Amino acid sequence: MKEIALELERRRAAAELGGGQERIDAQHQRGKLTARERLTVLLDADSFEEWDIFVEHRCTDFGMADKTVPGDGVVTGYGTINGRDVFVFSQDFTVLGGSLSEAHAGKICKVMDQAMKVGAPVIGLNDSGGARIQEGIDSLAGYAEIFQRNVMASGVIPQISIIMGPCAGGAVYSPAMTDFIFMVRDTSYMYVTGPEVVKTVTHESVTHEELGGAVTHSTRSGVADGSFDNDVETLIGVRRFVDFLPSNNREKVPRRDSGDSVERVEQSLDTLVPNNPNTPYDMKELILKIVDERDFFELQPDHAGNIVIGLARMGGGTIGVVANQPAVLAGCLDIQSSVKAARFVRFCDAFNIPIVTLVDVPGFLPGTKQEYGGIIKHGAKLLYAYAECTVPKVTVIVRKAYGGAYDVMASKHLRGDINFAWPSAEIAVMGPKGAVEIIFREDRDDEERISARTEDYRQKFANPFYAGHRGFIDDVILPRHTRTRICRSLRMLERKQLKNPWRKHGNIPL
Amino acid sequence: MFQKLLIANRGEIACRVIRTAQRLGICTVAVYSEADQDGLHVELADEAILIGASPVSESYLDIDRVLQACQSTGADAVHPGYGFLSENPRFVHALDQAGIRFVGPHAQAIKTMGDKIASKQLAASAGVSVIPGYDGVVNTAEEAIQRAHEIGYPVMLKASAGGGGKGLRIAEDDRECREGFRRTRSEAATSFGDDRILIEKCIREPRHIEIQVIGDTHGNCVYLGERECSIQRRHQKVIEEAPSPFLDGSMRRAMGEQALALAKAVDYHSAGTVEFIADGEGRFYFLEMNTRLQVEHAVTEMITGLDLVELMLRVAAGEKLPLTQDEVQISGWAIETRLYAEDPYRAFLPATGRLTCYMEPSVGPGVRVDSGVREGDEIGIYYDPMLAKLITHGRTRNDAIDAMCGALDQFCIEGVMTNLPLLAQVMAHPRFVRGQLSTHFLSEEYPDGFAVQPLDRAGQLQVAALAAVLNCYKRKPGPEPASGNPICRVVRIEDESFDTRCTVTGADYRVQVDGVRFVVATDSHRGQVQVAFTIDGNPFDAQVRSDGFRYRISHAGVESVVTVLRSEVDALYQLMPAKELPDRSHYLLAPMSGLLVSLSAKPGQKVRAGDELAVVEAMKMENSLKAERDAIISKVHAMEGQVLEQDEPIIEFEQKTQ
């Protein structure tokens, strides 16, 4: 017994050293933490329960027989974040470059399977050179086992990927199927094929950072939902994010009551919308002023800035915010913003998170670039997502709600539960001037008549009352009362019951 | 008394005048430009009338439009506030003609005092002490030197039409005097179209001290003590106080009586201010007389208990002054700080934007706020950047300073940069506390530009204790935090680290910071920017902002960047490499938001260090942007006429290849 205990201690110590002190130092030199250090930051103190430190790979080819390291390059188990269980796997770059073997994949699958049984999130910390080539197809089989589990877990438990080093080739597709991807600036990158292959195939010369760095994916591609300056800030950021999430699709997020009263009046919102309807303003000010404790976790802040998405709380419960941003591209819907918001709406719906939609949208962005890019199908994704979702939907039309975009943005017609409008709301098929130039085509060259008719049209539609007559909005509210009115609606909607007809699954225009 | 008073001004002074008028039962009319249609003064007044476009020349400075506004609203009197038309004899004349009463002195008094030479001569003949040698225009360099000998070096040569530090030179000897005269004169001719040059003694350790006077149309005139306004930047006052820590009874009486003599010499019948400059040895000399209500009149009101606007209205309506000189009582000490929308770290360049958060300190006995803005207002580029005045009153000067420090900590402003840190730092500055003031205070104390004095050890311990508590109320929200085990965290303020233990006990927090014990209490909740704490029973107000990882805690003008982490996490955080900011040295950036009025640059153009590349205008000020070194322009990012955000790139230069 004593001998076994000593052996256990020895093995544990060996496992904890991973690839050895030299490689740990090298990892630190690169500005990166080790797999275990990362879990220290991510999880509550002393909460980590590690599994499978004795697992080793079984490959004997290419001299691998004597290259075994206990744990085989990934640290797995579970722990808590602010007291709530999460399952984790953290790839260890110091062990064979964090490469994925059959055994390594098996460890990951084990935590995923257990997470599904108990209904708790899985957080993957990716830092891996890719497939363990020496194992050949066994390694690829390992990836596929993970992919299949990612898909089965989708919509059942939240899955978060943190990219903290290389993640290339097939390895990218596991994070791609999780709900959220966060990246570390300057020390992480993701791509399907690396710069060397790109160079040979297309003769493009591009750096790792340009091709798949955190900045690339959080601004251009939209693959990443957020990026942070270093490992510690990233992991603390994810802790904060997890606080907003439910553990699975059957549980609610724990309420967090606060001293921030739902009756708080924000007088300054009365002047948020400028007098000139074409002057931009910052929609984020509205978001920060209506949510609990100014606490808004924005997702994809640097990508498709014309729509703002993220999680917050109102009246203690988590909500998803979707808001047009007039400060970027006038807040129009285009391919990128539609896709960005559509996926978020579906996430919220899958996990019973009510959606608050703030509308100031002049329409869809015109142009060949958009049409050739398939705006019809991409725009339809957002429409589909809103129409399909059954969670509580509260909508506030802040200023413009024009054309098809009005329908899309959680309108009454798409089963919006509560639809408010500010006095500055303009709900119409298009802007007054454009409308008049079509209706009164014959007067097009008569500036005076056009401007008189524009004024008529403005009188009729550039206010919330016409939509009010038809019951398309439930009430016109003063901007300062927005928080209170939304919070009351959300409280009333807590017991909302709505089911879509049975089907295998719908056919969203992918 | 008047029936209806039109206030020909905007901002805080318009609001301040409206409040007194309403208390006296007078109907008020505000005038406003297009930019001010949602202004606070428009909301407060009983009536408001649009008088033109946003530029002042098309609205607040347009005599005809203001006059029309009076006539169309039936106003029988106009209060001009300060600035704009307040010292314009033509405006007074126009009102006189229209039978509308101007709440201020008569046109002749304004005219006389508005002329530096005439006012100087009048002052001298009234027995007011004037700066030696200042007795008229000097016409030649030789004459200047001769005068300099009479006065004694150092001397100051200045353009008669100059002001605000423009067209001014100091000479220490004959050579500098000759050279200075020529240059000042040619500058005066080109800049002001008036080449009259004055010579006067240059004052060492100058202090700006002024006497408030008020007279009526019945020949009565009193002085209401002095104000010291030595803390200035760009020749504009920033901090004022009354009384002056420099004056004793006899000097006060001497200045007061001279001010009265001057007021009587021009038959003055309103509120006015006689400005003096005093030197280190207590000699004082007449500078000029301001024939209007001053920005800093509030400190005089606080120590005399009078309402100067009310007195102005009464005397303008023909009433007698309600008090004699013997009845003027000075009690306690008052200090005023002016809150400007400007960047104190960048040579006080004006700042603009939307006031997304604007919370004033709670007013009460000893704390007064005169402001012209409210949360949600847009601070534009058209007008003076002063947002508000904060005035505190105490039994002693130290009491007033303490009250000011406390009140400044309660000022919460977001969206627009302000000089708040500067005000708070000056209040805590030992030299200011000693009362050792000079008009060169800021340039002497901050020779390389304003910088915040880092926290001392005691201050850091307090901020660390606060951060430890913030971290707990983050975990245990709600008004009644549950008691529990101590939470141990490493608090890091920049490079200093502190071991903290925080225990929640009932409504209090017991905190140890490196072994030093504090009891902290608060009703503030997570997410609140303006927080009110007590530390060991003493109030501690601060602004707290969090980005989810670090707190930024502002107190006493110092912003501390703070992390609160478990000790093992803090140790790992120390391994993280410092990130360098992207290099933007090859860009010419807009130093503040404003209008790009001219741009002289083309791609490919070679420029020399010192060449003017662009001019950005904000708040009526043109700022010339020059090339810092020889370079080649690679790209032009902005166009003339464009409104620029702060730090927006205007020109990109070719980068030197390594």
PDB file of N, CA, C and O in Angstrom, chain A residues 28 31 33 37 40-41 43 45 185-186 229-233 236 256-257 259-260 266 268 271-272 275 285 289 293-295, chain B residues 37-38 354 356 375-377 414 474-475 477-478 525-527 529 547-550 565-566 568-569 572-573 575-577 579:
ATOM      1  N   HIS A  28       6.807  29.539 -21.442  1.00  0.00           N
ATOM      2  CA  HIS A  28       6.758  30.853 -20.778  1.00  0.00           C
ATOM      3  C   HIS A  28       7.452  31.915 -21.624  1.00  0.00           C
ATOM      4  O   HIS A  28       6.986  33.055 -21.711  1.00  0.00           O
ATOM      5  N   GLY A  31       5.457  33.650 -23.903  1.00  0.00           N
ATOM      6  CA  GLY A  31       4.363  34.427 -23.323  1.00  0.00           C
ATOM      7  C   GLY A  31       3.147  33.571 -23.072  1.00  0.00           C
ATOM      8  O   GLY A  31       2.041  34.088 -22.909  1.00  0.00           O
ATOM      9  N   LEU A  33       1.190  30.234 -20.952  1.00  0.00           N
ATOM     10  CA  LEU A  33       1.200  29.432 -19.734  1.00  0.00           C
ATOM     11  C   LEU A  33       1.119  27.960 -20.123  1.00  0.00           C
ATOM     12  O   LEU A  33       0.758  27.612 -21.247  1.00  0.00           O
ATOM     13  N   GLU A  37      -1.244  25.408 -15.629  1.00  0.00           N
ATOM     14  CA  GLU A  37      -1.327  26.800 -15.145  1.00  0.00           C
ATOM     15  C   GLU A  37      -2.605  27.460 -15.648  1.00  0.00           C
ATOM     16  O   GLU A  37      -3.267  28.221 -14.932  1.00  0.00           O
ATOM     17  N   THR A  40      -5.440  26.515 -13.558  1.00  0.00           N
ATOM     18  CA  THR A  40      -5.383  27.224 -12.278  1.00  0.00           C
ATOM     19  C   THR A  40      -6.097  28.574 -12.387  1.00  0.00           C
ATOM     20  O   THR A  40      -6.810  28.997 -11.488  1.00  0.00           O
ATOM     21  N   VAL A  41      -5.879  29.238 -13.517  1.00  0.00           N
ATOM     22  CA  VAL A  41      -6.497  30.553 -13.703  1.00  0.00           C
ATOM     23  C   VAL A  41      -7.990  30.411 -13.996  1.00  0.00           C
ATOM     24  O   VAL A  41      -8.819  31.156 -13.471  1.00  0.00           O
ATOM     25  N   LEU A  43     -10.200  27.907 -13.334  1.00  0.00           N
ATOM     26  CA  LEU A  43     -11.115  27.284 -12.372  1.00  0.00           C
ATOM     27  C   LEU A  43     -10.976  27.902 -10.984  1.00  0.00           C
ATOM     28  O   LEU A  43      -9.949  28.505 -10.655  1.00  0.00           O
ATOM     29  N   ALA A  45     -10.247  28.128  -7.048  1.00  0.00           N
ATOM     30  CA  ALA A  45      -9.112  27.570  -6.329  1.00  0.00           C
ATOM     31  C   ALA A  45      -9.447  26.163  -5.816  1.00  0.00           C
ATOM     32  O   ALA A  45     -10.535  25.926  -5.289  1.00  0.00           O
ATOM     33  N   ARG A 185      -4.422  37.140 -28.349  1.00  0.00           N
ATOM     34  CA  ARG A 185      -3.724  37.931 -29.366  1.00  0.00           C
ATOM     35  C   ARG A 185      -2.221  37.616 -29.381  1.00  0.00           C
ATOM     36  O   ARG A 185      -1.617  37.454 -28.336  1.00  0.00           O
ATOM     37  N   ASP A 186      -1.679  37.537 -30.542  1.00  0.00           N
ATOM     38  CA  ASP A 186      -0.239  37.334 -30.814  1.00  0.00           C
ATOM     39  C   ASP A 186       0.273  35.921 -30.533  1.00  0.00           C
ATOM     40  O   ASP A 186       1.354  35.564 -30.987  1.00  0.00           O
ATOM     41  N   ASP A 229      -5.632  40.063 -24.628  1.00  0.00           N
ATOM     42  CA  ASP A 229      -4.205  40.349 -24.755  1.00  0.00           C
ATOM     43  C   ASP A 229      -3.287  39.201 -24.373  1.00  0.00           C
ATOM     44  O   ASP A 229      -2.196  39.083 -24.909  1.00  0.00           O
ATOM     45  N   ASN A 230      -3.667  38.397 -23.414  1.00  0.00           N
ATOM     46  CA  ASN A 230      -2.765  37.315 -22.994  1.00  0.00           C
ATOM     47  C   ASN A 230      -3.584  36.198 -22.360  1.00  0.00           C
ATOM     48  O   ASN A 230      -4.803  36.306 -22.209  1.00  0.00           O
ATOM     49  N   ASP A 231      -2.893  35.116 -21.978  1.00  0.00           N
ATOM     50  CA  ASP A 231      -3.564  33.935 -21.446  1.00  0.00           C
ATOM     51  C   ASP A 231      -4.436  34.267 -20.231  1.00  0.00           C
ATOM     52  O   ASP A 231      -5.592  33.847 -20.140  1.00  0.00           O
ATOM     53  N   VAL A 232      -3.862  35.006 -19.284  1.00  0.00           N
ATOM     54  CA  VAL A 232      -4.590  35.254 -18.031  1.00  0.00           C
ATOM     55  C   VAL A 232      -5.851  36.073 -18.303  1.00  0.00           C
ATOM     56  O   VAL A 232      -6.944  35.736 -17.833  1.00  0.00           O
ATOM     57  N   GLU A 233      -5.727  37.125 -19.097  1.00  0.00           N
ATOM     58  CA  GLU A 233      -6.908  37.953 -19.373  1.00  0.00           C
ATOM     59  C   GLU A 233      -7.965  37.168 -20.135  1.00  0.00           C
ATOM     60  O   GLU A 233      -9.161  37.344 -19.928  1.00  0.00           O
ATOM     61  N   ILE A 236      -9.659  34.726 -17.530  1.00  0.00           N
ATOM     62  CA  ILE A 236     -10.527  35.473 -16.604  1.00  0.00           C
ATOM     63  C   ILE A 236     -11.768  35.951 -17.371  1.00  0.00           C
ATOM     64  O   ILE A 236     -12.883  35.956 -16.855  1.00  0.00           O
ATOM     65  N   ARG A 256     -28.956  36.497 -10.759  1.00  0.00           N
ATOM     66  CA  ARG A 256     -28.049  37.264  -9.920  1.00  0.00           C
ATOM     67  C   ARG A 256     -28.727  38.578  -9.585  1.00  0.00           C
ATOM     68  O   ARG A 256     -28.775  39.504 -10.397  1.00  0.00           O
ATOM     69  N   ASP A 257     -29.294  38.642  -8.397  1.00  0.00           N
ATOM     70  CA  ASP A 257     -29.948  39.879  -7.984  1.00  0.00           C
ATOM     71  C   ASP A 257     -28.881  40.899  -7.668  1.00  0.00           C
ATOM     72  O   ASP A 257     -27.771  40.565  -7.291  1.00  0.00           O
ATOM     73  N   GLY A 259     -28.092  45.341  -6.589  1.00  0.00           N
ATOM     74  CA  GLY A 259     -28.631  46.583  -6.053  1.00  0.00           C
ATOM     75  C   GLY A 259     -29.149  47.503  -7.157  1.00  0.00           C
ATOM     76  O   GLY A 259     -29.654  48.581  -6.882  1.00  0.00           O
ATOM     77  N   ASP A 260     -28.996  47.057  -8.402  1.00  0.00           N
ATOM     78  CA  ASP A 260     -29.381  47.917  -9.521  1.00  0.00           C
ATOM     79  C   ASP A 260     -30.882  47.759  -9.772  1.00  0.00           C
ATOM     80  O   ASP A 260     -31.343  46.758 -10.300  1.00  0.00           O
ATOM     81  N   GLU A 266     -33.298  56.460 -16.737  1.00  0.00           N
ATOM     82  CA  GLU A 266     -32.107  57.004 -17.398  1.00  0.00           C
ATOM     83  C   GLU A 266     -32.499  58.187 -18.270  1.00  0.00           C
ATOM     84  O   GLU A 266     -32.779  58.042 -19.465  1.00  0.00           O
ATOM     85  N   SER A 268     -30.895  60.585 -19.509  1.00  0.00           N
ATOM     86  CA  SER A 268     -30.033  60.973 -20.631  1.00  0.00           C
ATOM     87  C   SER A 268     -30.399  60.238 -21.919  1.00  0.00           C
ATOM     88  O   SER A 268     -30.022  60.671 -23.001  1.00  0.00           O
ATOM     89  N   THR A 271     -32.089  62.079 -24.933  1.00  0.00           N
ATOM     90  CA  THR A 271     -31.350  62.832 -25.960  1.00  0.00           C
ATOM     91  C   THR A 271     -30.381  61.946 -26.736  1.00  0.00           C
ATOM     92  O   THR A 271     -29.519  62.451 -27.432  1.00  0.00           O
ATOM     93  N   LEU A 272     -30.521  60.627 -26.599  1.00  0.00           N
ATOM     94  CA  LEU A 272     -29.583  59.747 -27.307  1.00  0.00           C
ATOM     95  C   LEU A 272     -29.750  59.840 -28.824  1.00  0.00           C
ATOM     96  O   LEU A 272     -28.789  59.933 -29.567  1.00  0.00           O
ATOM     97  N   ASN A 275     -31.405  64.864 -33.335  1.00  0.00           N
ATOM     98  CA  ASN A 275     -32.553  65.438 -34.028  1.00  0.00           C
ATOM     99  C   ASN A 275     -32.562  65.118 -35.514  1.00  0.00           C
ATOM    100  O   ASN A 275     -33.606  64.926 -36.113  1.00  0.00           O
ATOM    101  N   GLU A 285     -24.294  52.766 -25.910  1.00  0.00           N
ATOM    102  CA  GLU A 285     -24.663  53.575 -24.737  1.00  0.00           C
ATOM    103  C   GLU A 285     -26.033  53.142 -24.221  1.00  0.00           C
ATOM    104  O   GLU A 285     -26.249  52.998 -23.016  1.00  0.00           O
ATOM    105  N   LYS A 289     -26.801  51.355 -20.571  1.00  0.00           N
ATOM    106  CA  LYS A 289     -27.649  52.072 -19.618  1.00  0.00           C
ATOM    107  C   LYS A 289     -28.915  51.312 -19.236  1.00  0.00           C
ATOM    108  O   LYS A 289     -29.570  51.691 -18.271  1.00  0.00           O
ATOM    109  N   GLU A 293     -26.227  46.618 -13.902  1.00  0.00           N
ATOM    110  CA  GLU A 293     -24.844  46.884 -13.474  1.00  0.00           C
ATOM    111  C   GLU A 293     -23.892  47.240 -14.609  1.00  0.00           C
ATOM    112  O   GLU A 293     -22.693  46.977 -14.517  1.00  0.00           O
ATOM    113  N   ARG A 294     -24.420  47.787 -15.711  1.00  0.00           N
ATOM    114  CA  ARG A 294     -23.587  48.148 -16.879  1.00  0.00           C
ATOM    115  C   ARG A 294     -22.788  46.962 -17.385  1.00  0.00           C
ATOM    116  O   ARG A 294     -21.740  47.139 -18.016  1.00  0.00           O
ATOM    117  N   ASP A 295     -23.205  45.748 -17.060  1.00  0.00           N
ATOM    118  CA  ASP A 295     -22.384  44.588 -17.353  1.00  0.00           C
ATOM    119  C   ASP A 295     -22.875  43.924 -18.637  1.00  0.00           C
ATOM    120  O   ASP A 295     -23.898  43.242 -18.647  1.00  0.00           O
TER     121      ASP A 295
ATOM    122  N   GLN B  37     -30.419  74.069 -29.137  1.00  0.00           N
ATOM    123  CA  GLN B  37     -31.880  73.968 -29.016  1.00  0.00           C
ATOM    124  C   GLN B  37     -32.332  73.064 -27.868  1.00  0.00           C
ATOM    125  O   GLN B  37     -33.430  73.238 -27.340  1.00  0.00           O
ATOM    126  N   ASP B  38     -31.468  72.140 -27.436  1.00  0.00           N
ATOM    127  CA  ASP B  38     -31.826  71.318 -26.273  1.00  0.00           C
ATOM    128  C   ASP B  38     -31.093  71.783 -25.021  1.00  0.00           C
ATOM    129  O   ASP B  38     -30.981  71.045 -24.051  1.00  0.00           O
ATOM    130  N   ARG B 354     -20.434  63.695 -26.412  1.00  0.00           N
ATOM    131  CA  ARG B 354     -21.712  63.613 -25.714  1.00  0.00           C
ATOM    132  C   ARG B 354     -21.439  63.275 -24.255  1.00  0.00           C
ATOM    133  O   ARG B 354     -20.683  62.352 -23.951  1.00  0.00           O
ATOM    134  N   THR B 356     -22.121  61.343 -21.780  1.00  0.00           N
ATOM    135  CA  THR B 356     -22.880  60.119 -21.544  1.00  0.00           C
ATOM    136  C   THR B 356     -23.157  59.936 -20.063  1.00  0.00           C
ATOM    137  O   THR B 356     -24.120  59.290 -19.678  1.00  0.00           O
ATOM    138  N   GLU B 375     -26.694  65.596 -18.096  1.00  0.00           N
ATOM    139  CA  GLU B 375     -26.338  64.322 -18.715  1.00  0.00           C
ATOM    140  C   GLU B 375     -27.058  64.189 -20.054  1.00  0.00           C
ATOM    141  O   GLU B 375     -28.243  64.505 -20.155  1.00  0.00           O
ATOM    142  N   GLY B 376     -26.336  63.709 -21.044  1.00  0.00           N
ATOM    143  CA  GLY B 376     -26.948  63.531 -22.356  1.00  0.00           C
ATOM    144  C   GLY B 376     -26.715  64.709 -23.293  1.00  0.00           C
ATOM    145  O   GLY B 376     -27.014  64.620 -24.472  1.00  0.00           O
ATOM    146  N   ASP B 377     -26.175  65.826 -22.768  1.00  0.00           N
ATOM    147  CA  ASP B 377     -25.928  66.983 -23.646  1.00  0.00           C
ATOM    148  C   ASP B 377     -24.730  66.724 -24.546  1.00  0.00           C
ATOM    149  O   ASP B 377     -23.824  65.968 -24.212  1.00  0.00           O
ATOM    150  N   GLU B 414     -18.464  61.333 -17.986  1.00  0.00           N
ATOM    151  CA  GLU B 414     -17.975  60.426 -19.024  1.00  0.00           C
ATOM    152  C   GLU B 414     -18.396  60.941 -20.386  1.00  0.00           C
ATOM    153  O   GLU B 414     -19.411  61.621 -20.498  1.00  0.00           O
ATOM    154  N   LYS B 474     -18.628  42.048  -5.881  1.00  0.00           N
ATOM    155  CA  LYS B 474     -18.847  41.417  -7.175  1.00  0.00           C
ATOM    156  C   LYS B 474     -19.344  39.982  -6.984  1.00  0.00           C
ATOM    157  O   LYS B 474     -20.174  39.485  -7.705  1.00  0.00           O
ATOM    158  N   ARG B 475     -18.789  39.318  -5.974  1.00  0.00           N
ATOM    159  CA  ARG B 475     -19.149  37.926  -5.758  1.00  0.00           C
ATOM    160  C   ARG B 475     -20.455  37.771  -4.995  1.00  0.00           C
ATOM    161  O   ARG B 475     -21.189  36.821  -5.184  1.00  0.00           O
ATOM    162  N   PRO B 477     -23.520  39.845  -4.464  1.00  0.00           N
ATOM    163  CA  PRO B 477     -24.269  41.054  -4.750  1.00  0.00           C
ATOM    164  C   PRO B 477     -25.434  41.250  -3.781  1.00  0.00           C
ATOM    165  O   PRO B 477     -25.731  40.386  -2.975  1.00  0.00           O
ATOM    166  N   GLY B 478     -26.069  42.372  -3.910  1.00  0.00           N
ATOM    167  CA  GLY B 478     -27.213  42.634  -3.052  1.00  0.00           C
ATOM    168  C   GLY B 478     -26.825  43.558  -1.918  1.00  0.00           C
ATOM    169  O   GLY B 478     -25.654  43.711  -1.595  1.00  0.00           O
ATOM    170  N   HIS B 525     -23.551  49.737  -5.372  1.00  0.00           N
ATOM    171  CA  HIS B 525     -23.644  48.383  -5.884  1.00  0.00           C
ATOM    172  C   HIS B 525     -22.727  48.214  -7.075  1.00  0.00           C
ATOM    173  O   HIS B 525     -22.225  49.188  -7.645  1.00  0.00           O
ATOM    174  N   ARG B 526     -22.522  46.972  -7.427  1.00  0.00           N
ATOM    175  CA  ARG B 526     -21.665  46.626  -8.546  1.00  0.00           C
ATOM    176  C   ARG B 526     -22.152  47.330  -9.816  1.00  0.00           C
ATOM    177  O   ARG B 526     -23.353  47.443 -10.039  1.00  0.00           O
ATOM    178  N   GLY B 527     -21.213  47.810 -10.607  1.00  0.00           N
ATOM    179  CA  GLY B 527     -21.590  48.447 -11.858  1.00  0.00           C
ATOM    180  C   GLY B 527     -21.803  49.946 -11.740  1.00  0.00           C
ATOM    181  O   GLY B 527     -21.881  50.644 -12.736  1.00  0.00           O
ATOM    182  N   VAL B 529     -20.721  53.627 -11.326  1.00  0.00           N
ATOM    183  CA  VAL B 529     -19.451  54.297 -11.588  1.00  0.00           C
ATOM    184  C   VAL B 529     -19.101  55.209 -10.411  1.00  0.00           C
ATOM    185  O   VAL B 529     -18.007  55.172  -9.867  1.00  0.00           O
ATOM    186  N   ASP B 547     -13.337  46.754 -16.791  1.00  0.00           N
ATOM    187  CA  ASP B 547     -13.469  46.166 -18.126  1.00  0.00           C
ATOM    188  C   ASP B 547     -13.617  44.659 -18.006  1.00  0.00           C
ATOM    189  O   ASP B 547     -13.445  43.927 -18.963  1.00  0.00           O
ATOM    190  N   GLY B 548     -13.910  44.173 -16.798  1.00  0.00           N
ATOM    191  CA  GLY B 548     -14.057  42.750 -16.591  1.00  0.00           C
ATOM    192  C   GLY B 548     -12.771  42.107 -16.100  1.00  0.00           C
ATOM    193  O   GLY B 548     -12.781  41.021 -15.545  1.00  0.00           O
ATOM    194  N   PHE B 549     -11.655  42.782 -16.304  1.00  0.00           N
ATOM    195  CA  PHE B 549     -10.388  42.240 -15.812  1.00  0.00           C
ATOM    196  C   PHE B 549      -9.738  43.192 -14.806  1.00  0.00           C
ATOM    197  O   PHE B 549      -9.291  42.803 -13.756  1.00  0.00           O
ATOM    198  N   ARG B 550      -9.705  44.472 -15.163  1.00  0.00           N
ATOM    199  CA  ARG B 550      -9.076  45.428 -14.260  1.00  0.00           C
ATOM    200  C   ARG B 550     -10.053  46.533 -13.904  1.00  0.00           C
ATOM    201  O   ARG B 550     -10.986  46.827 -14.651  1.00  0.00           O
ATOM    202  N   LEU B 565      -6.474  39.659  -7.972  1.00  0.00           N
ATOM    203  CA  LEU B 565      -6.369  38.263  -8.407  1.00  0.00           C
ATOM    204  C   LEU B 565      -5.969  37.369  -7.238  1.00  0.00           C
ATOM    205  O   LEU B 565      -5.340  37.828  -6.280  1.00  0.00           O
ATOM    206  N   ARG B 566      -6.347  36.088  -7.322  1.00  0.00           N
ATOM    207  CA  ARG B 566      -5.835  35.115  -6.367  1.00  0.00           C
ATOM    208  C   ARG B 566      -4.319  35.113  -6.470  1.00  0.00           C
ATOM    209  O   ARG B 566      -3.766  35.317  -7.550  1.00  0.00           O
ATOM    210  N   GLU B 568      -2.017  32.900  -6.616  1.00  0.00           N
ATOM    211  CA  GLU B 568      -1.371  32.036  -7.611  1.00  0.00           C
ATOM    212  C   GLU B 568      -1.636  32.548  -9.033  1.00  0.00           C
ATOM    213  O   GLU B 568      -0.784  32.433  -9.916  1.00  0.00           O
ATOM    214  N   VAL B 569      -2.789  33.163  -9.233  1.00  0.00           N
ATOM    215  CA  VAL B 569      -3.091  33.720 -10.554  1.00  0.00           C
ATOM    216  C   VAL B 569      -2.264  34.981 -10.785  1.00  0.00           C
ATOM    217  O   VAL B 569      -1.727  35.212 -11.870  1.00  0.00           O
ATOM    218  N   LEU B 572       1.094  34.072 -11.943  1.00  0.00           N
ATOM    219  CA  LEU B 572       1.115  33.698 -13.365  1.00  0.00           C
ATOM    220  C   LEU B 572       0.972  34.936 -14.248  1.00  0.00           C
ATOM    221  O   LEU B 572       1.560  35.023 -15.326  1.00  0.00           O
ATOM    222  N   TYR B 573       0.189  35.890 -13.761  1.00  0.00           N
ATOM    223  CA  TYR B 573      -0.013  37.112 -14.560  1.00  0.00           C
ATOM    224  C   TYR B 573       1.312  37.850 -14.754  1.00  0.00           C
ATOM    225  O   TYR B 573       1.516  38.502 -15.777  1.00  0.00           O
ATOM    226  N   LEU B 575       3.993  36.570 -15.469  1.00  0.00           N
ATOM    227  CA  LEU B 575       4.729  35.955 -16.578  1.00  0.00           C
ATOM    228  C   LEU B 575       4.293  36.502 -17.943  1.00  0.00           C
ATOM    229  O   LEU B 575       4.934  36.265 -18.956  1.00  0.00           O
ATOM    230  N   MET B 576       3.168  37.204 -17.952  1.00  0.00           N
ATOM    231  CA  MET B 576       2.615  37.651 -19.234  1.00  0.00           C
ATOM    232  C   MET B 576       3.444  38.798 -19.791  1.00  0.00           C
ATOM    233  O   MET B 576       3.793  39.733 -19.070  1.00  0.00           O
ATOM    234  N   PRO B 577       3.778  38.727 -21.078  1.00  0.00           N
ATOM    235  CA  PRO B 577       4.602  39.796 -21.661  1.00  0.00           C
ATOM    236  C   PRO B 577       3.827  41.111 -21.784  1.00  0.00           C
ATOM    237  O   PRO B 577       2.609  41.095 -21.983  1.00  0.00           O
ATOM    238  N   LYS B 579       2.479  44.219 -23.642  1.00  0.00           N
ATOM    239  CA  LYS B 579       2.186  44.444 -25.068  1.00  0.00           C
ATOM    240  C   LYS B 579       2.547  45.879 -25.439  1.00  0.00           C
ATOM    241  O   LYS B 579       2.195  46.815 -24.719  1.00  0.00           O
TER     242      LYS B 579
END
